[in-house]
Amino acid sequence: MNFNMKEAIEVLERTPQSLDYFLSGLSNGWLQCHEGEGTWNVSEVIEHLIEGEKNNWIPRLELILKEGESASFPPFNRYAHIEAKTERPIEQSLFEFKEIRFQNIKKLKDLIDPEWHLELTGTHPAFGVVKVKELISAWVVHDLTHIAQIVRVMSERYRADVGPWKEYLGILKK
Amino acid sequence: MNFNMKEAIEVLERTPQSLDYFLSGLSNGWLQCHEGEGTWNVSEVIEHLIEGEKNNWIPRLELILKEGESASFPPFNRYAHIEAKTERPIEQSLFEFKEIRFQNIKKLKDLIDPEWHLELTGTHPAFGVVKVKELISAWVVHDLTHIAQIVRVMSERYRADVGPWKEYLGILKK
């Protein structure tokens, strides 16, 4: 096991600013491309990250602290941002993501004392009993998985353009 | 085909700054972890990106413009940065990457007029005939593939820590 709070927060606090640098001002070609019907474009991934900040990680931590295993987390709708169909400039979404993540890291530090709370348990609707430290670890890896998705979606756009280099570019293997 | 110079440069110019934001100041745990023997840690990926700026993309473009298909590219050693065993703070590597990429984008703009040069051809030692526009596309997707590698390597560190969430986190599937 490698988890510790300080290092987890290092990643959580870097993700929004890094994505802001990478994505702000990009042409629509990059922001609107996707991997086929029913898959997300870059803008939709950012909306999903915001949705997680609002309704997933911190609300679940609060529920564990309040109710322990007795109340199952409300299920998280991974398609809520698609159903809401927010269409706005990505710079606005990135700004919201930065703001809400900043607030949520403050809440995380207020809520969780790593000396006392990491082993506390709650009930996940699909997994059953889960620990606070598993939930925070998943929050970190959730950031990383969606960064990977963003660059994979963008790469797909140049699949034909790279010609024979496809063979050397792992991200195009699937 | 989706390639155009302006959009390709948008990605090339964002990668170093975004990685700088994401990686500067991270704990050694994140920077030194890897996916097993013979795989690269985050710092080694950055050294490899620098090596590509020095000996791969721009020198190959220059060779195409000078020699066309008549001279094969010198093979690029994908392990040069490992053999050199540079050990230095990642902030120094990121600074070098930003500087050299900045210079190389200037060279790219000077060398390549998208109206005239994109269809020019050179000889790749493994692939045979390749086009300028394929080489520049591959440069872009090479950035993206190594960003994906960085977040995948970091995720691996929390494979056990996320507990049952492993099932929902695509980056941990392999």
CSV table of N, CA and C in Angstrom, one decimal, chain A residues 38-145:
chain,number,residue,atom,x,y,z
A,38,GLY,N,-21.5,7.7,-28.7
A,38,GLY,CA,-21.6,7.3,-27.4
A,38,GLY,C,-20.3,7.5,-26.5
A,39,THR,N,-19.3,8.0,-27.2
A,39,THR,CA,-18.1,8.3,-26.4
A,39,THR,C,-17.9,9.8,-26.1
A,40,TRP,N,-17.1,10.1,-25.1
A,40,TRP,CA,-17.1,11.5,-24.7
A,40,TRP,C,-16.0,12.3,-25.4
A,41,ASN,N,-16.3,13.6,-25.7
A,41,ASN,CA,-15.2,14.4,-26.2
A,41,ASN,C,-14.5,15.1,-25.0
A,42,VAL,N,-13.5,15.9,-25.2
A,42,VAL,CA,-12.7,16.5,-24.1
A,42,VAL,C,-13.6,17.3,-23.2
A,43,SER,N,-14.4,18.1,-23.8
A,43,SER,CA,-15.3,19.0,-23.0
A,43,SER,C,-16.2,18.2,-22.1
A,44,GLU,N,-16.7,17.1,-22.6
A,44,GLU,CA,-17.6,16.2,-21.8
A,44,GLU,C,-16.8,15.6,-20.6
A,45,VAL,N,-15.5,15.3,-20.8
A,45,VAL,CA,-14.7,14.7,-19.7
A,45,VAL,C,-14.6,15.7,-18.6
A,46,ILE,N,-14.4,17.0,-19.0
A,46,ILE,CA,-14.2,18.0,-17.9
A,46,ILE,C,-15.6,18.2,-17.2
A,47,GLU,N,-16.7,18.2,-17.9
A,47,GLU,CA,-18.0,18.3,-17.2
A,47,GLU,C,-18.2,17.1,-16.2
A,48,HIS,N,-17.7,15.9,-16.6
A,48,HIS,CA,-17.8,14.7,-15.8
A,48,HIS,C,-17.0,14.9,-14.5
A,49,LEU,N,-15.8,15.5,-14.7
A,49,LEU,CA,-14.9,15.7,-13.5
A,49,LEU,C,-15.6,16.7,-12.5
A,50,ILE,N,-16.2,17.7,-13.1
A,50,ILE,CA,-17.0,18.7,-12.2
A,50,ILE,C,-18.1,18.0,-11.5
A,51,GLU,N,-18.8,17.2,-12.2
A,51,GLU,CA,-20.0,16.4,-11.6
A,51,GLU,C,-19.5,15.6,-10.4
A,52,GLY,N,-18.3,15.0,-10.6
A,52,GLY,CA,-17.7,14.2,-9.5
A,52,GLY,C,-17.4,15.0,-8.3
A,53,GLU,N,-16.9,16.2,-8.5
A,53,GLU,CA,-16.6,17.2,-7.4
A,53,GLU,C,-17.9,17.5,-6.7
A,54,LYS,N,-19.0,17.7,-7.4
A,54,LYS,CA,-20.3,18.1,-6.8
A,54,LYS,C,-20.9,16.9,-6.1
A,55,ASN,N,-21.0,15.8,-6.7
A,55,ASN,CA,-21.9,14.7,-6.2
A,55,ASN,C,-21.2,13.4,-5.8
A,56,ASN,N,-19.9,13.3,-6.0
A,56,ASN,CA,-19.3,12.0,-5.7
A,56,ASN,C,-18.4,12.0,-4.5
A,57,TRP,N,-17.2,12.5,-4.6
A,57,TRP,CA,-16.1,12.3,-3.6
A,57,TRP,C,-16.4,12.9,-2.3
A,58,ILE,N,-16.6,14.2,-2.2
A,58,ILE,CA,-16.8,14.8,-0.9
A,58,ILE,C,-18.1,14.4,-0.3
A,59,PRO,N,-19.2,14.4,-1.0
A,59,PRO,CA,-20.5,14.0,-0.4
A,59,PRO,C,-20.4,12.5,0.2
A,60,ARG,N,-19.7,11.7,-0.5
A,60,ARG,CA,-19.5,10.3,0.0
A,60,ARG,C,-18.6,10.3,1.3
A,61,LEU,N,-17.6,11.1,1.3
A,61,LEU,CA,-16.8,11.2,2.5
A,61,LEU,C,-17.6,11.7,3.7
A,62,GLU,N,-18.4,12.7,3.4
A,62,GLU,CA,-19.3,13.2,4.5
A,62,GLU,C,-20.3,12.2,5.0
A,63,LEU,N,-20.8,11.4,4.1
A,63,LEU,CA,-21.7,10.4,4.5
A,63,LEU,C,-21.1,9.3,5.3
A,64,ILE,N,-19.8,8.9,5.0
A,64,ILE,CA,-19.1,7.9,5.8
A,64,ILE,C,-19.0,8.5,7.2
A,65,LEU,N,-18.5,9.7,7.3
A,65,LEU,CA,-18.3,10.3,8.6
A,65,LEU,C,-19.6,10.4,9.5
A,66,LYS,N,-20.7,10.6,8.8
A,66,LYS,CA,-21.9,10.8,9.5
A,66,LYS,C,-22.6,9.5,9.8
A,67,GLU,N,-22.6,8.6,8.8
A,67,GLU,CA,-23.5,7.4,9.0
A,67,GLU,C,-22.7,6.1,9.0
A,68,GLY,N,-21.4,6.1,8.7
A,68,GLY,CA,-20.6,4.9,8.7
A,68,GLY,C,-21.2,4.0,7.6
A,69,GLU,N,-21.3,2.7,7.9
A,69,GLU,CA,-21.7,1.7,6.9
A,69,GLU,C,-23.3,1.6,6.8
A,70,SER,N,-24.0,2.4,7.7
A,70,SER,CA,-25.4,2.1,7.8
A,70,SER,C,-26.2,2.7,6.6
A,71,ALA,N,-25.6,3.8,5.9
A,71,ALA,CA,-26.3,4.3,4.8
A,71,ALA,C,-25.5,4.1,3.5
A,72,SER,N,-26.0,3.5,2.5
A,72,SER,CA,-25.3,3.3,1.3
A,72,SER,C,-25.2,4.6,0.5
A,73,PHE,N,-24.1,4.9,-0.2
A,73,PHE,CA,-23.9,6.1,-0.9
A,73,PHE,C,-25.0,6.2,-2.0
A,74,PRO,N,-25.6,7.4,-2.2
A,74,PRO,CA,-26.5,7.5,-3.3
A,74,PRO,C,-25.7,7.1,-4.6
A,75,PRO,N,-26.3,6.4,-5.5
A,75,PRO,CA,-25.5,6.0,-6.8
A,75,PRO,C,-25.1,7.3,-7.5
A,76,PHE,N,-23.9,7.3,-8.1
A,76,PHE,CA,-23.4,8.5,-8.8
A,76,PHE,C,-23.8,8.3,-10.3
A,77,ASN,N,-24.4,9.2,-10.9
A,77,ASN,CA,-24.8,9.1,-12.3
A,77,ASN,C,-23.7,9.6,-13.2
A,78,ARG,N,-23.0,8.6,-13.8
A,78,ARG,CA,-21.8,9.0,-14.6
A,78,ARG,C,-22.2,9.7,-15.9
A,79,TYR,N,-23.5,9.8,-16.2
A,79,TYR,CA,-23.9,10.4,-17.4
A,79,TYR,C,-24.7,11.7,-17.2
A,80,ALA,N,-24.7,12.2,-15.9
A,80,ALA,CA,-25.5,13.3,-15.5
A,80,ALA,C,-25.1,14.5,-16.4
A,81,HIS,N,-23.8,14.7,-16.7
A,81,HIS,CA,-23.3,15.9,-17.4
A,81,HIS,C,-23.7,15.8,-18.9
A,82,ILE,N,-24.0,14.6,-19.4
A,82,ILE,CA,-24.4,14.4,-20.8
A,82,ILE,C,-25.9,14.8,-20.8
A,83,GLU,N,-26.6,14.3,-19.8
A,83,GLU,CA,-28.1,14.6,-19.8
A,83,GLU,C,-28.3,16.1,-19.6
A,84,ALA,N,-27.4,16.7,-18.9
A,84,ALA,CA,-27.6,18.2,-18.7
A,84,ALA,C,-27.3,19.0,-19.9
A,85,LYS,N,-26.5,18.4,-20.8
A,85,LYS,CA,-26.2,19.0,-22.1
A,85,LYS,C,-25.7,20.4,-22.0
A,86,THR,N,-24.8,20.7,-21.0
A,86,THR,CA,-24.3,22.0,-20.9
A,86,THR,C,-23.4,22.3,-22.1
A,87,GLU,N,-23.6,23.3,-22.8
A,87,GLU,CA,-22.7,23.6,-23.9
A,87,GLU,C,-22.1,25.0,-23.6
A,88,ARG,N,-20.9,25.1,-23.2
A,88,ARG,CA,-20.2,26.3,-22.9
A,88,ARG,C,-18.8,26.2,-23.3
A,89,PRO,N,-18.1,27.4,-23.4
A,89,PRO,CA,-16.7,27.3,-23.7
A,89,PRO,C,-15.9,26.5,-22.7
A,90,ILE,N,-14.9,25.8,-23.1
A,90,ILE,CA,-14.2,24.9,-22.2
A,90,ILE,C,-13.5,25.7,-21.1
A,91,GLU,N,-13.1,26.9,-21.4
A,91,GLU,CA,-12.4,27.8,-20.4
A,91,GLU,C,-13.3,28.0,-19.2
A,92,GLN,N,-14.6,28.1,-19.4
A,92,GLN,CA,-15.6,28.3,-18.3
A,92,GLN,C,-15.6,27.0,-17.5
A,93,SER,N,-15.7,25.8,-18.2
A,93,SER,CA,-15.7,24.6,-17.4
A,93,SER,C,-14.4,24.4,-16.6
A,94,LEU,N,-13.3,24.7,-17.2
A,94,LEU,CA,-12.0,24.5,-16.5
A,94,LEU,C,-11.9,25.5,-15.3
A,95,PHE,N,-12.5,26.7,-15.5
A,95,PHE,CA,-12.5,27.6,-14.3
A,95,PHE,C,-13.4,27.0,-13.2
A,96,GLU,N,-14.5,26.5,-13.5
A,96,GLU,CA,-15.4,25.9,-12.5
A,96,GLU,C,-14.7,24.7,-11.8
A,97,PHE,N,-14.0,23.9,-12.7
A,97,PHE,CA,-13.3,22.7,-12.1
A,97,PHE,C,-12.3,23.2,-11.1
A,98,LYS,N,-11.5,24.2,-11.5
A,98,LYS,CA,-10.4,24.7,-10.6
A,98,LYS,C,-11.0,25.2,-9.3
A,99,GLU,N,-12.1,25.9,-9.4
A,99,GLU,CA,-12.7,26.5,-8.2
A,99,GLU,C,-13.3,25.5,-7.2
A,100,ILE,N,-14.0,24.5,-7.8
A,100,ILE,CA,-14.7,23.5,-7.0
A,100,ILE,C,-13.7,22.5,-6.4
A,101,ARG,N,-12.6,22.2,-7.1
A,101,ARG,CA,-11.6,21.3,-6.6
A,101,ARG,C,-10.8,22.0,-5.5
A,102,PHE,N,-10.6,23.3,-5.6
A,102,PHE,CA,-9.9,24.1,-4.6
A,102,PHE,C,-10.7,24.0,-3.3
A,103,GLN,N,-12.0,24.3,-3.4
A,103,GLN,CA,-12.9,24.2,-2.2
A,103,GLN,C,-12.9,22.8,-1.6
A,104,ASN,N,-13.0,21.8,-2.5
A,104,ASN,CA,-13.1,20.4,-2.0
A,104,ASN,C,-11.8,19.9,-1.3
A,105,ILE,N,-10.7,20.4,-1.8
A,105,ILE,CA,-9.4,20.0,-1.1
A,105,ILE,C,-9.4,20.7,0.3
A,106,LYS,N,-9.9,21.9,0.4
A,106,LYS,CA,-10.1,22.5,1.8
A,106,LYS,C,-11.0,21.6,2.6
A,107,LYS,N,-12.1,21.2,2.0
A,107,LYS,CA,-13.1,20.4,2.8
A,107,LYS,C,-12.4,19.0,3.2
A,108,LEU,N,-11.7,18.4,2.3
A,108,LEU,CA,-11.0,17.2,2.5
A,108,LEU,C,-10.1,17.3,3.8
A,109,LYS,N,-9.3,18.4,3.8
A,109,LYS,CA,-8.4,18.6,4.9
A,109,LYS,C,-9.1,18.8,6.2
A,110,ASP,N,-10.3,19.5,6.1
A,110,ASP,CA,-11.0,19.8,7.3
A,110,ASP,C,-11.7,18.5,7.8
A,111,LEU,N,-12.2,17.7,6.9
A,111,LEU,CA,-13.0,16.5,7.3
A,111,LEU,C,-12.1,15.4,7.8
A,112,ILE,N,-11.0,15.1,7.1
A,112,ILE,CA,-10.2,13.9,7.3
A,112,ILE,C,-8.9,14.1,8.0
A,113,ASP,N,-8.8,13.6,9.2
A,113,ASP,CA,-7.5,13.6,9.9
A,113,ASP,C,-6.9,12.3,9.6
A,114,PRO,N,-5.8,12.3,8.9
A,114,PRO,CA,-5.2,11.0,8.5
A,114,PRO,C,-4.8,10.1,9.6
A,115,GLU,N,-4.7,10.6,10.8
A,115,GLU,CA,-4.3,9.8,11.9
A,115,GLU,C,-5.6,9.0,12.4
A,116,TRP,N,-6.8,9.5,12.1
A,116,TRP,CA,-7.9,8.9,12.7
A,116,TRP,C,-9.0,8.3,11.8
A,117,HIS,N,-9.0,8.9,10.6
A,117,HIS,CA,-10.2,8.6,9.7
A,117,HIS,C,-10.0,7.7,8.5
A,118,LEU,N,-8.8,7.3,8.2
A,118,LEU,CA,-8.5,6.6,6.9
A,118,LEU,C,-9.1,5.2,6.9
A,119,GLU,N,-9.3,4.6,8.1
A,119,GLU,CA,-9.8,3.2,8.1
A,119,GLU,C,-11.3,3.2,8.3
A,120,LEU,N,-11.9,4.3,8.4
A,120,LEU,CA,-13.4,4.4,8.6
A,120,LEU,C,-14.1,3.8,7.4
A,121,THR,N,-15.2,3.2,7.5
A,121,THR,CA,-15.9,2.5,6.4
A,121,THR,C,-17.3,3.0,6.1
A,122,GLY,N,-17.6,2.9,4.8
A,122,GLY,CA,-19.0,3.2,4.4
A,122,GLY,C,-19.5,2.1,3.5
A,123,THR,N,-20.6,2.3,2.9
A,123,THR,CA,-21.2,1.3,2.0
A,123,THR,C,-21.4,1.8,0.6
A,124,HIS,N,-20.7,1.2,-0.3
A,124,HIS,CA,-20.8,1.6,-1.7
A,124,HIS,C,-22.0,0.7,-2.3
A,125,PRO,N,-22.8,1.3,-3.2
A,125,PRO,CA,-24.0,0.6,-3.7
A,125,PRO,C,-23.6,-0.7,-4.5
A,126,ALA,N,-22.5,-0.6,-5.1
A,126,ALA,CA,-22.1,-1.8,-5.9
A,126,ALA,C,-21.0,-2.7,-5.2
A,127,PHE,N,-20.1,-2.0,-4.5
A,127,PHE,CA,-18.9,-2.8,-3.9
A,127,PHE,C,-19.1,-3.3,-2.5
A,128,GLY,N,-20.2,-2.7,-1.8
A,128,GLY,CA,-20.3,-3.0,-0.4
A,128,GLY,C,-19.3,-2.2,0.5
A,129,VAL,N,-18.7,-2.8,1.5
A,129,VAL,CA,-17.9,-2.0,2.4
A,129,VAL,C,-16.6,-1.4,1.8
A,130,VAL,N,-16.4,-0.1,1.9
A,130,VAL,CA,-15.2,0.5,1.4
A,130,VAL,C,-14.7,1.4,2.5
A,131,LYS,N,-13.3,1.7,2.4
A,131,LYS,CA,-12.7,2.5,3.4
A,131,LYS,C,-12.5,3.9,2.9
A,132,VAL,N,-12.3,4.8,3.8
A,132,VAL,CA,-12.0,6.2,3.4
A,132,VAL,C,-10.8,6.3,2.6
A,133,LYS,N,-9.7,5.6,2.9
A,133,LYS,CA,-8.5,5.7,2.2
A,133,LYS,C,-8.6,5.1,0.8
A,134,GLU,N,-9.5,4.1,0.6
A,134,GLU,CA,-9.8,3.6,-0.8
A,134,GLU,C,-10.5,4.7,-1.6
A,135,LEU,N,-11.5,5.4,-1.0
A,135,LEU,CA,-12.2,6.4,-1.7
A,135,LEU,C,-11.3,7.5,-2.1
A,136,ILE,N,-10.4,8.0,-1.2
A,136,ILE,CA,-9.5,9.1,-1.6
A,136,ILE,C,-8.5,8.6,-2.7
A,137,SER,N,-8.0,7.4,-2.6
A,137,SER,CA,-7.1,6.8,-3.6
A,137,SER,C,-7.8,6.8,-5.0
A,138,ALA,N,-9.1,6.4,-4.9
A,138,ALA,CA,-9.9,6.3,-6.2
A,138,ALA,C,-10.1,7.6,-6.8
A,139,TRP,N,-10.3,8.7,-5.9
A,139,TRP,CA,-10.4,10.0,-6.4
A,139,TRP,C,-9.2,10.4,-7.2
A,140,VAL,N,-8.0,10.1,-6.7
A,140,VAL,CA,-6.7,10.4,-7.4
A,140,VAL,C,-6.6,9.7,-8.7
A,141,VAL,N,-6.9,8.4,-8.7
A,141,VAL,CA,-6.7,7.6,-9.9
A,141,VAL,C,-7.8,8.0,-10.9
A,142,HIS,N,-9.0,8.4,-10.4
A,142,HIS,CA,-10.0,8.9,-11.3
A,142,HIS,C,-9.5,10.1,-12.1
A,143,ASP,N,-8.8,11.0,-11.5
A,143,ASP,CA,-8.2,12.1,-12.2
A,143,ASP,C,-7.3,11.6,-13.3
A,144,LEU,N,-6.4,10.6,-12.9
A,144,LEU,CA,-5.4,10.1,-13.8
A,144,LEU,C,-6.1,9.4,-15.0
A,145,THR,N,-7.1,8.6,-14.7
A,145,THR,CA,-7.8,7.9,-15.8
A,145,THR,C,-8.4,8.8,-16.8
